Coordinates of N, CA and C in Angstrom, one line a residue:
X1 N 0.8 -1.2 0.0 CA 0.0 0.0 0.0 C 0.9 1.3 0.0
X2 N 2.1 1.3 0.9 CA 2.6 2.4 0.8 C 3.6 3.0 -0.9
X3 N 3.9 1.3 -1.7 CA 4.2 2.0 -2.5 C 3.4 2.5 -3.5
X4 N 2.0 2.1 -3.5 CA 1.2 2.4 -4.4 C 0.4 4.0 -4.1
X5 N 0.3 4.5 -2.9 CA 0.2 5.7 -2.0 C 1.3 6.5 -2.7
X6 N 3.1 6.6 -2.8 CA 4.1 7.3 -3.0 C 3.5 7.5 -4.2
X7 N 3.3 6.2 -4.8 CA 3.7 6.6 -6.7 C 2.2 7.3 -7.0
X8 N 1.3 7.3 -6.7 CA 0.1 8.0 -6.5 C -0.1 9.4 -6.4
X9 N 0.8 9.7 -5.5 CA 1.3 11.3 -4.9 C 2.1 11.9 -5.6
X10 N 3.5 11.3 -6.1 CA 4.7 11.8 -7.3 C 3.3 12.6 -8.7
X11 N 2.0 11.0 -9.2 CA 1.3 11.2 -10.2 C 0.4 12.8 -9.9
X12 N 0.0 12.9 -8.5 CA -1.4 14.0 -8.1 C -0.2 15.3 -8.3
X13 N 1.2 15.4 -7.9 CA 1.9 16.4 -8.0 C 2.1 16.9 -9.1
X14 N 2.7 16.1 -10.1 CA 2.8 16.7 -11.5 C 1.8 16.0 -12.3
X15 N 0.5 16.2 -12.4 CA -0.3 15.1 -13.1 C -0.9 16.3 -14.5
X16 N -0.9 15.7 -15.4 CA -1.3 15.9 -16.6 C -2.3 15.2 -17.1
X17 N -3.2 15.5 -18.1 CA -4.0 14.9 -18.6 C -3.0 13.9 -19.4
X18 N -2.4 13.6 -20.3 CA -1.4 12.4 -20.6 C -1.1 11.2 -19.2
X19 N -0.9 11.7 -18.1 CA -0.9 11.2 -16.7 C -2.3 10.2 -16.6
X20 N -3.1 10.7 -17.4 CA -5.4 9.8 -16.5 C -4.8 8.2 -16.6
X21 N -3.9 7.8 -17.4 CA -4.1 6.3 -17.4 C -3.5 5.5 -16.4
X22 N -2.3 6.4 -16.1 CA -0.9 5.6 -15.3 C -1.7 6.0 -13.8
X23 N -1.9 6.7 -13.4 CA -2.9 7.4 -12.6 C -4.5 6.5 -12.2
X24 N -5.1 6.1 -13.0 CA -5.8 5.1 -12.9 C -5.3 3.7 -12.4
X25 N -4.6 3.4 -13.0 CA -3.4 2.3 -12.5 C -3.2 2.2 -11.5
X26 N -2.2 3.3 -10.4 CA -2.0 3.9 -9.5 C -3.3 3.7 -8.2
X27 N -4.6 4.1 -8.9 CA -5.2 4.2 -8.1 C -6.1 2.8 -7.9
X28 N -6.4 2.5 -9.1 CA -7.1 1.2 -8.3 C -5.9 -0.1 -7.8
X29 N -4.9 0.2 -7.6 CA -4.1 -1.0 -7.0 C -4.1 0.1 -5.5
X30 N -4.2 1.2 -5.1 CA -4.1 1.9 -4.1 C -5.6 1.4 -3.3
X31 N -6.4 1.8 -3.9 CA -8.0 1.3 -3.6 C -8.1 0.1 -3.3
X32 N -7.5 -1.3 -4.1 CA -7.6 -2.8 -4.0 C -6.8 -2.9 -2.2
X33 N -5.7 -2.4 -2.0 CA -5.3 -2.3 -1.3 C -5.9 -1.9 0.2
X34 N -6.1 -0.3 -0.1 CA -6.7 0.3 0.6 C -8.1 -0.2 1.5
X35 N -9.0 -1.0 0.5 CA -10.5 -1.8 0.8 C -9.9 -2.8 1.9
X36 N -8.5 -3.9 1.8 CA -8.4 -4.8 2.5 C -8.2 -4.3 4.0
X37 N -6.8 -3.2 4.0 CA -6.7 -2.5 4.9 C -7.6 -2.8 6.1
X38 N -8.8 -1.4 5.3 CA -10.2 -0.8 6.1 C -10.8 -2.3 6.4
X39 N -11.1 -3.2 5.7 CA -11.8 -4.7 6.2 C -11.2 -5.2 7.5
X40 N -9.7 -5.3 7.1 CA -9.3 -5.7 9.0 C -9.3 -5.0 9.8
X41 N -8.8 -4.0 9.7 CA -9.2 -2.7 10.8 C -10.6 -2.8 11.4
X42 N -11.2 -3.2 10.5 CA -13.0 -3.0 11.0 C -13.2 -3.8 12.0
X43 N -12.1 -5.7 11.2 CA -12.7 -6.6 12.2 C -12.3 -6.6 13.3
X44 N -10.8 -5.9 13.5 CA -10.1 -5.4 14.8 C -10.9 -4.9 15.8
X45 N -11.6 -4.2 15.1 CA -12.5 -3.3 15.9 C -13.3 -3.8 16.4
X46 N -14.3 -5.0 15.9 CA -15.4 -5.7 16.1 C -15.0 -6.7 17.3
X47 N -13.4 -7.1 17.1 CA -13.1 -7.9 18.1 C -12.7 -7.0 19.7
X48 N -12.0 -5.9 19.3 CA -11.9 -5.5 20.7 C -14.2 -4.6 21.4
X49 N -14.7 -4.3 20.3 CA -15.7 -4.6 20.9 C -16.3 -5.5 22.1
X50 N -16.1 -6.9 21.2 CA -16.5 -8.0 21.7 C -16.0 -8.2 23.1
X51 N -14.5 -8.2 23.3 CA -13.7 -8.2 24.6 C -14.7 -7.1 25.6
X52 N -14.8 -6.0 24.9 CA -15.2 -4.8 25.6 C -16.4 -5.4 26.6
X53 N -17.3 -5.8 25.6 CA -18.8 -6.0 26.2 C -18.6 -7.2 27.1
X54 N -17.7 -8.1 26.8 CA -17.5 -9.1 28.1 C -17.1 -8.9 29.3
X55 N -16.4 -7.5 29.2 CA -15.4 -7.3 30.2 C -16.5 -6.6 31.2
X56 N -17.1 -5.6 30.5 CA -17.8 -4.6 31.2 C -19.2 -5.4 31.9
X57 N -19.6 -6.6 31.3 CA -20.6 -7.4 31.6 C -20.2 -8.0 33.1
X58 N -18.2 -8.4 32.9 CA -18.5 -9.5 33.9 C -18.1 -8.4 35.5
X59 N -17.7 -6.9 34.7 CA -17.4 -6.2 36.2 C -19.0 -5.2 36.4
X60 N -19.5 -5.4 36.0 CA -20.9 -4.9 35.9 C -20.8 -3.7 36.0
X61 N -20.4 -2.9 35.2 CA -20.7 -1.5 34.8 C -21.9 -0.8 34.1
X62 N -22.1 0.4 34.4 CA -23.3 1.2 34.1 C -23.3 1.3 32.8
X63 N -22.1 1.9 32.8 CA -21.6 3.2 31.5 C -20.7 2.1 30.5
X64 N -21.4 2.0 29.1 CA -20.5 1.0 28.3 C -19.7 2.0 27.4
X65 N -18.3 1.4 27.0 CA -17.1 2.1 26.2 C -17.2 1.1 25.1
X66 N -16.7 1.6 24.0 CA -16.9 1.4 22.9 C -15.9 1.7 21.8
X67 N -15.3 1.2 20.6 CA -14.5 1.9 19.9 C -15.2 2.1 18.4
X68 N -15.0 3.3 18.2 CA -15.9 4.0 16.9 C -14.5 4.0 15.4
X69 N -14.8 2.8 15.0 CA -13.8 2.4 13.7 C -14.5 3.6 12.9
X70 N -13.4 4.9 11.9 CA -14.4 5.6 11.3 C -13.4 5.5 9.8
X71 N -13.2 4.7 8.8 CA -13.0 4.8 7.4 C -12.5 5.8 7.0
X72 N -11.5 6.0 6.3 CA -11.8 7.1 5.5 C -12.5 7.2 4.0
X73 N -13.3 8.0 3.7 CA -14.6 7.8 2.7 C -15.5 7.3 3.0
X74 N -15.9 6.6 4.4 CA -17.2 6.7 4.6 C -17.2 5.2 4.2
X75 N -16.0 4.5 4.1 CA -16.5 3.0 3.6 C -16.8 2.0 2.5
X76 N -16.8 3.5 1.2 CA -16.6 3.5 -0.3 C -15.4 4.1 -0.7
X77 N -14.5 3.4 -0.4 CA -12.7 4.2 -0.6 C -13.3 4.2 -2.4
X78 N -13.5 3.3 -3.0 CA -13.1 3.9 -4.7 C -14.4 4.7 -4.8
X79 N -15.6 5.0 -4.3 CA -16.1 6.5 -5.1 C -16.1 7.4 -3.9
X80 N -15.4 7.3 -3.1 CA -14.6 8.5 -2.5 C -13.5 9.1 -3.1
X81 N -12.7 8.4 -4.0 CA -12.0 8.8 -4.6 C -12.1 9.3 -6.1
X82 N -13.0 8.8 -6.2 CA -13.7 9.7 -7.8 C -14.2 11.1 -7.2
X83 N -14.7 11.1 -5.6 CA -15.6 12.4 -5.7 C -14.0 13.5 -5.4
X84 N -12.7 13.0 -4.5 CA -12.1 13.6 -4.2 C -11.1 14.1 -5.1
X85 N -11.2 13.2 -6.8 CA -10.0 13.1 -7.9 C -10.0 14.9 -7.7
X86 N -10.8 15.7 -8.2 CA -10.7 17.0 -8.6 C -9.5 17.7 -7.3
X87 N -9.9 18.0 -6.2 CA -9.3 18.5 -5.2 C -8.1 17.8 -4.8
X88 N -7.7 16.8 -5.2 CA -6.2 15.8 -5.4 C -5.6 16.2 -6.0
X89 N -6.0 16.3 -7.1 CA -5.2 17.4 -8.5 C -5.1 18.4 -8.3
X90 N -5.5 19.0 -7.5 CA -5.2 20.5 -7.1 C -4.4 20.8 -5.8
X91 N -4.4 19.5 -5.0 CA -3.6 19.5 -3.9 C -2.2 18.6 -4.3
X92 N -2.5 17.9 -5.3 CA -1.2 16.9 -5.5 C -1.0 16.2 -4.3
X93 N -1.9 15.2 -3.4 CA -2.2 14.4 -2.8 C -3.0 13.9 -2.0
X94 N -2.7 12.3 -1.7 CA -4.2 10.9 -1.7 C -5.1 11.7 -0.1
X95 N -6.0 12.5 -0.6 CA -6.9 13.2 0.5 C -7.5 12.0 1.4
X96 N -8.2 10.6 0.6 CA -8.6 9.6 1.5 C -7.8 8.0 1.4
X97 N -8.0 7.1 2.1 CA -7.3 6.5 2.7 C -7.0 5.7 3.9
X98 N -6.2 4.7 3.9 CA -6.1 4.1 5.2 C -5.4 4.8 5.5
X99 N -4.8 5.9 5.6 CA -3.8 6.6 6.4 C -4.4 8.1 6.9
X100 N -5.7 7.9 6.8 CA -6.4 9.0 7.1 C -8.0 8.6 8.2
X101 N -7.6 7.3 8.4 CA -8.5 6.4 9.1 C -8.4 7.0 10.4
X102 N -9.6 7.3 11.3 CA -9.9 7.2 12.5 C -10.2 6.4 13.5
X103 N -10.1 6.1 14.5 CA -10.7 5.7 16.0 C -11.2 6.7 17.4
X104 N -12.8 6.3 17.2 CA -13.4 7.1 18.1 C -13.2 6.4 19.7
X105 N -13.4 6.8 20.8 CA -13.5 6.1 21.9 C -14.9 6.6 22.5
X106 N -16.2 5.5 22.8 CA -17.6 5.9 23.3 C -17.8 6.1 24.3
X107 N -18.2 6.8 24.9 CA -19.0 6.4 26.3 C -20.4 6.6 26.0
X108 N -21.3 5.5 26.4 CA -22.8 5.6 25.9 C -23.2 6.5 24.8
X109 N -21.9 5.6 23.7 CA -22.6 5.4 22.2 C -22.1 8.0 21.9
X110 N -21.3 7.7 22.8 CA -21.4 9.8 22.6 C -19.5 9.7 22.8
X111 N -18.9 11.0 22.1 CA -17.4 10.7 21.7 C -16.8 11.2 24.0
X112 N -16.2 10.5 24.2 CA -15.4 10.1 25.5 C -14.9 12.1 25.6
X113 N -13.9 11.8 24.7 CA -13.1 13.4 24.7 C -13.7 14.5 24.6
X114 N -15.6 14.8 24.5 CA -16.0 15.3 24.8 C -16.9 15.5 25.3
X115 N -17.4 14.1 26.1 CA -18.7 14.4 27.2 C -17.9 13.4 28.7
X116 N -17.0 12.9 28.7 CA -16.2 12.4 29.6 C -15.7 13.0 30.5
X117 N -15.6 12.7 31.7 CA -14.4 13.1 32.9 C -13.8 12.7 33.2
X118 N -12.3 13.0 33.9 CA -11.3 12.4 33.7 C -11.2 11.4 34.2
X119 N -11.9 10.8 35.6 CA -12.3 9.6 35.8 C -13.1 8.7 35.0
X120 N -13.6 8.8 34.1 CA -14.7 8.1 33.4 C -13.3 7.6 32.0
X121 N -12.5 8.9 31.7 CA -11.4 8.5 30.6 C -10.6 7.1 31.0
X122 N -9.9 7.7 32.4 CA -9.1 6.6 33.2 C -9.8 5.2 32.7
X123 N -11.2 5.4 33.2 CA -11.8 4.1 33.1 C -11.7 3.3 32.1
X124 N -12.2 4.3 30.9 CA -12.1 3.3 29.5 C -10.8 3.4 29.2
X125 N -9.5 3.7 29.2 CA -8.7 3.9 29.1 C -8.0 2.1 30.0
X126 N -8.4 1.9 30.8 CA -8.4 0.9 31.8 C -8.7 -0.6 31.0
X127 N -10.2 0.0 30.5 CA -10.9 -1.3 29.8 C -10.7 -1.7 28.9
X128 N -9.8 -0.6 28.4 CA -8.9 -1.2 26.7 C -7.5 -1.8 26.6
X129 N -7.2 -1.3 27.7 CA -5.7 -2.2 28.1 C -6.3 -3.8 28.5
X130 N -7.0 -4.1 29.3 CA -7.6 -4.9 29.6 C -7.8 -6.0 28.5
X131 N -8.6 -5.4 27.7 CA -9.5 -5.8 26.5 C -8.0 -6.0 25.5
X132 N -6.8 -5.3 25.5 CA -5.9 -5.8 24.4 C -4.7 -6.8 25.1
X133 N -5.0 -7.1 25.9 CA -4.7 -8.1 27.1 C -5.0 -9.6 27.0
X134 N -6.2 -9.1 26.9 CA -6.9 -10.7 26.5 C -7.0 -11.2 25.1
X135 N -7.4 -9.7 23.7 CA -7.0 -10.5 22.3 C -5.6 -10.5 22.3
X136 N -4.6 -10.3 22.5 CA -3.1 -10.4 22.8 C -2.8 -12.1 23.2
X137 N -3.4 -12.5 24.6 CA -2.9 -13.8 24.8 C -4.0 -14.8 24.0
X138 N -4.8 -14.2 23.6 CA -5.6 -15.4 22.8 C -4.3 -15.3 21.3
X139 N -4.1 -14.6 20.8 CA -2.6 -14.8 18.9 C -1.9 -15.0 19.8
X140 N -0.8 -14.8 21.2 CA 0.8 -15.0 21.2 C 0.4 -16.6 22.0
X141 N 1.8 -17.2 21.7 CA 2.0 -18.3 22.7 C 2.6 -18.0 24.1
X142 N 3.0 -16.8 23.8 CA 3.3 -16.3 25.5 C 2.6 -15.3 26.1
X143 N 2.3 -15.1 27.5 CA 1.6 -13.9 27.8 C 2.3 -12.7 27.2
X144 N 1.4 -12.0 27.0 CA 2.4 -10.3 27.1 C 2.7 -10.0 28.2
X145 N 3.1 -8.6 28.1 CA 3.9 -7.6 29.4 C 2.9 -6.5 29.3
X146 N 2.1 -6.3 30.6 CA 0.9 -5.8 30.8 C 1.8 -4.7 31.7
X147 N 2.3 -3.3 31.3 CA 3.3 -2.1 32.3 C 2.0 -1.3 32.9
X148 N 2.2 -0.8 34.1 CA 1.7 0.1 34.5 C 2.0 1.0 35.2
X149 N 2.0 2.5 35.0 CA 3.6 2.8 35.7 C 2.4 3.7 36.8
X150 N 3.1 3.8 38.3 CA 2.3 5.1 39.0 C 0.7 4.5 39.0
X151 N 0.4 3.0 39.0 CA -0.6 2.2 39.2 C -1.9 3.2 40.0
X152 N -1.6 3.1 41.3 CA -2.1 3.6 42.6 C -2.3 5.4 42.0
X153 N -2.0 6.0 41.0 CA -2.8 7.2 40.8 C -3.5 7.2 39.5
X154 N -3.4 6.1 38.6 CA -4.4 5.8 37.2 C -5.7 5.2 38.3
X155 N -5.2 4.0 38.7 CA -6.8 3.2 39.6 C -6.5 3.0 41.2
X156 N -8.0 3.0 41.4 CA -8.2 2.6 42.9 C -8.7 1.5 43.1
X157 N -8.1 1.1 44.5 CA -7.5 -0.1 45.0 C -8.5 -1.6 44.4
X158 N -10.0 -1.3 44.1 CA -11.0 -1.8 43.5 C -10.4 -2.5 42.2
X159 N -10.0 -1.5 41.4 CA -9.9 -1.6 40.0 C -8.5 -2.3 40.0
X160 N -7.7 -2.2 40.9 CA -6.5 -2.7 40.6 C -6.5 -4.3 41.1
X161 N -7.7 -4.5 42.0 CA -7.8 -6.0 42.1 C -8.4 -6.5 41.2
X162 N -9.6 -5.8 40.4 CA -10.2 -6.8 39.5 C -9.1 -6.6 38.5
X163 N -8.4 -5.8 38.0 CA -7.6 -6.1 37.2 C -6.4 -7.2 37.0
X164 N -5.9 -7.3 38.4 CA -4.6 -8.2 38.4 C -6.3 -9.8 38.3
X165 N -7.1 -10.2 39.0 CA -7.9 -11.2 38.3 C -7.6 -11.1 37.2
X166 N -8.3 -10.3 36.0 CA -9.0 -10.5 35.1 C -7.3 -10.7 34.3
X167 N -6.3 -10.4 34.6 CA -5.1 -10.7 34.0 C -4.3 -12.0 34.2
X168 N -5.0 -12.6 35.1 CA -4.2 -13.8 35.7 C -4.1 -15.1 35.0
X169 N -2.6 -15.5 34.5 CA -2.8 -16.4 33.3 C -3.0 -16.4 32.2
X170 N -3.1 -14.8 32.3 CA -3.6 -14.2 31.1 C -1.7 -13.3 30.6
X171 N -1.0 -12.8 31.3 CA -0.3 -11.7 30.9 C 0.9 -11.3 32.1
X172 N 2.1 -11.3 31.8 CA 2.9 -10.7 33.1 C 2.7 -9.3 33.5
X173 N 2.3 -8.9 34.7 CA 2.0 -7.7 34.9 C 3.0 -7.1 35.6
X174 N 3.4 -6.1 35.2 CA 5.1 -5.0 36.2 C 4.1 -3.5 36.0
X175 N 4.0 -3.5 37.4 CA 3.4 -2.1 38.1 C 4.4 -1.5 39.0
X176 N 4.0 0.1 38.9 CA 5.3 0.7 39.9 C 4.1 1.8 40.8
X177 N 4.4 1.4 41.8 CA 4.0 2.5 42.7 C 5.0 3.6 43.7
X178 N 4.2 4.2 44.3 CA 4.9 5.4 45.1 C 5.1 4.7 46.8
X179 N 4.1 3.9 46.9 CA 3.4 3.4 47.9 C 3.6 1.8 48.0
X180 N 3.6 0.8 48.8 CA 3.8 -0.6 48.9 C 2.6 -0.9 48.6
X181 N 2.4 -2.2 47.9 CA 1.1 -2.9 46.7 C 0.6 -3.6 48.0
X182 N -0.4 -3.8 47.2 CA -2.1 -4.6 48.5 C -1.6 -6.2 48.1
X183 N -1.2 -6.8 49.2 CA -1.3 -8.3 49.3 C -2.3 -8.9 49.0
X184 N -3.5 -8.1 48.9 CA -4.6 -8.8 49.0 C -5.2 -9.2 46.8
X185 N -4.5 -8.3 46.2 CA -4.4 -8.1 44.9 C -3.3 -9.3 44.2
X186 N -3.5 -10.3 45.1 CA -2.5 -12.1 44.5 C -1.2 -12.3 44.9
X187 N -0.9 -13.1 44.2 CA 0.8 -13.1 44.2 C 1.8 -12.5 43.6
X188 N 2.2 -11.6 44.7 CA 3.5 -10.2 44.0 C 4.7 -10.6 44.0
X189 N 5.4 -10.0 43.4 CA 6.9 -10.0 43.8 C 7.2 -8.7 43.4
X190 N 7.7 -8.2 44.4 CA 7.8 -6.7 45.4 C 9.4 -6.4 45.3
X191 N 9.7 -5.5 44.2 CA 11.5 -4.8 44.2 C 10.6 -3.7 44.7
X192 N 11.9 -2.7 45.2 CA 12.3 -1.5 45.7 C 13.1 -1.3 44.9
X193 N 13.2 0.4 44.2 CA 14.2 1.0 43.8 C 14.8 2.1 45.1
X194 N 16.0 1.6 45.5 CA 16.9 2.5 46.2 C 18.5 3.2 46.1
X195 N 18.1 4.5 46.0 CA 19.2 5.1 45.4 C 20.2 4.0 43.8
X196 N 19.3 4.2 43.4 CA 19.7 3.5 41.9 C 19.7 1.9 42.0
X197 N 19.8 1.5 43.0 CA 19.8 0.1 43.3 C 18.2 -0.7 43.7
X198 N 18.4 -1.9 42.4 CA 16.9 -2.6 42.9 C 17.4 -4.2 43.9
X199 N 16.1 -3.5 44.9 CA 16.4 -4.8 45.6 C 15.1 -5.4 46.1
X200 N 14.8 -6.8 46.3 CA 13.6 -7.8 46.4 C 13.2 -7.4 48.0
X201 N 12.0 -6.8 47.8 CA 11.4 -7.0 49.2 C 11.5 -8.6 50.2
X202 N 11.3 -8.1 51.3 CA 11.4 -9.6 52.0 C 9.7 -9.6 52.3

């Protein structure tokens, strides 16, 4: 895709009517491309949905989060690109595109970034780590590395227990706090950073 995007952009820069064919060329291998792109991205989307709605089901939340896949062209990349050919030509480059693709974040179905508080962010913010946690160890054969840095001021003490659950078996978790971790949050193993030196809690 990217080389068919370059040579695409070289054509919108100096493009001539002699240019409509190589240009056409250009563009439906950019579009053939482009359609596969936006297809997986979508199902990406559909799958961290799915995580989503499990997740929030099984900690019983009010307020559901959401991710808003938004295309560029609306989903018709090739007659988005017939409607945009004029203004390409005059900008000398690809206006739509997988590289001009969005992601929304919802809270009840409305955009997070502007009807959200900063607690309510944290939260889905929380539920997506979570959520790429679990499609993560369902493709690797190893857990991932689940970081969380300054734990104890993203979540409270609640959220940090359902999370080390909902991670368990699932992912290696390394959290850093300011403050000593809750024993009651599973089985830790507890370094101290002192004066540049790390050493194992007893």
């Amino acid at each position: 895709f990217g080389r068919s995007r370059l040579q695409r952009n070289l054509i919108l820069r100096d493009y001539r009517a002699s240019r409509s064919r190589e240009l056409e060329a250009w563009t439906d291998t950019y579009a053939s491309m482009g359609q596969e792109i936006q297809r997986e991205r979508a199902a990406v989307a559909g799958e961290v949905n799915g995580v989503l709605q499990a997740l929030q089901g099984e900690l019983d939340l009010d307020e559901r989060v959401r991710v808003a896949y938004r295309p560029s062209g609306g989903g018709d990349l090739r007659e988005a690109l017939k409607s945009a050919r004029p203004e390409e030509v005059r900008r000398g480059v690809s206006l739509v595109g997988p590289q001009r693709d969005g992601v929304e974040i919802l809270l009840d179905d409305r955009p997070i970034q502007s009807f959200g508080s900063s607690g309510q962010a944290r939260t889905a913010l929380w539920l997506l780590k979570l959520a790429r946690v679990q499609l993560l160890a369902e493709r690797e054969s190893r857990p991932p590395l689940f970081l969380l840095d300054e734990v104890e001021v993203e979540l409270d003490p609640q959220r940090i227990g359902q999370m080390m659950r909902l991670t368990h078996g699932r992912a290696q978790v390394v959290m850093t706090a300011t403050r000593p971790l809750d024993a009651s949050w599973g089985d830790l193993k507890s370094l101290r950073v002192e004066s540049g030196r790390v050493l194992e809690e007893a």
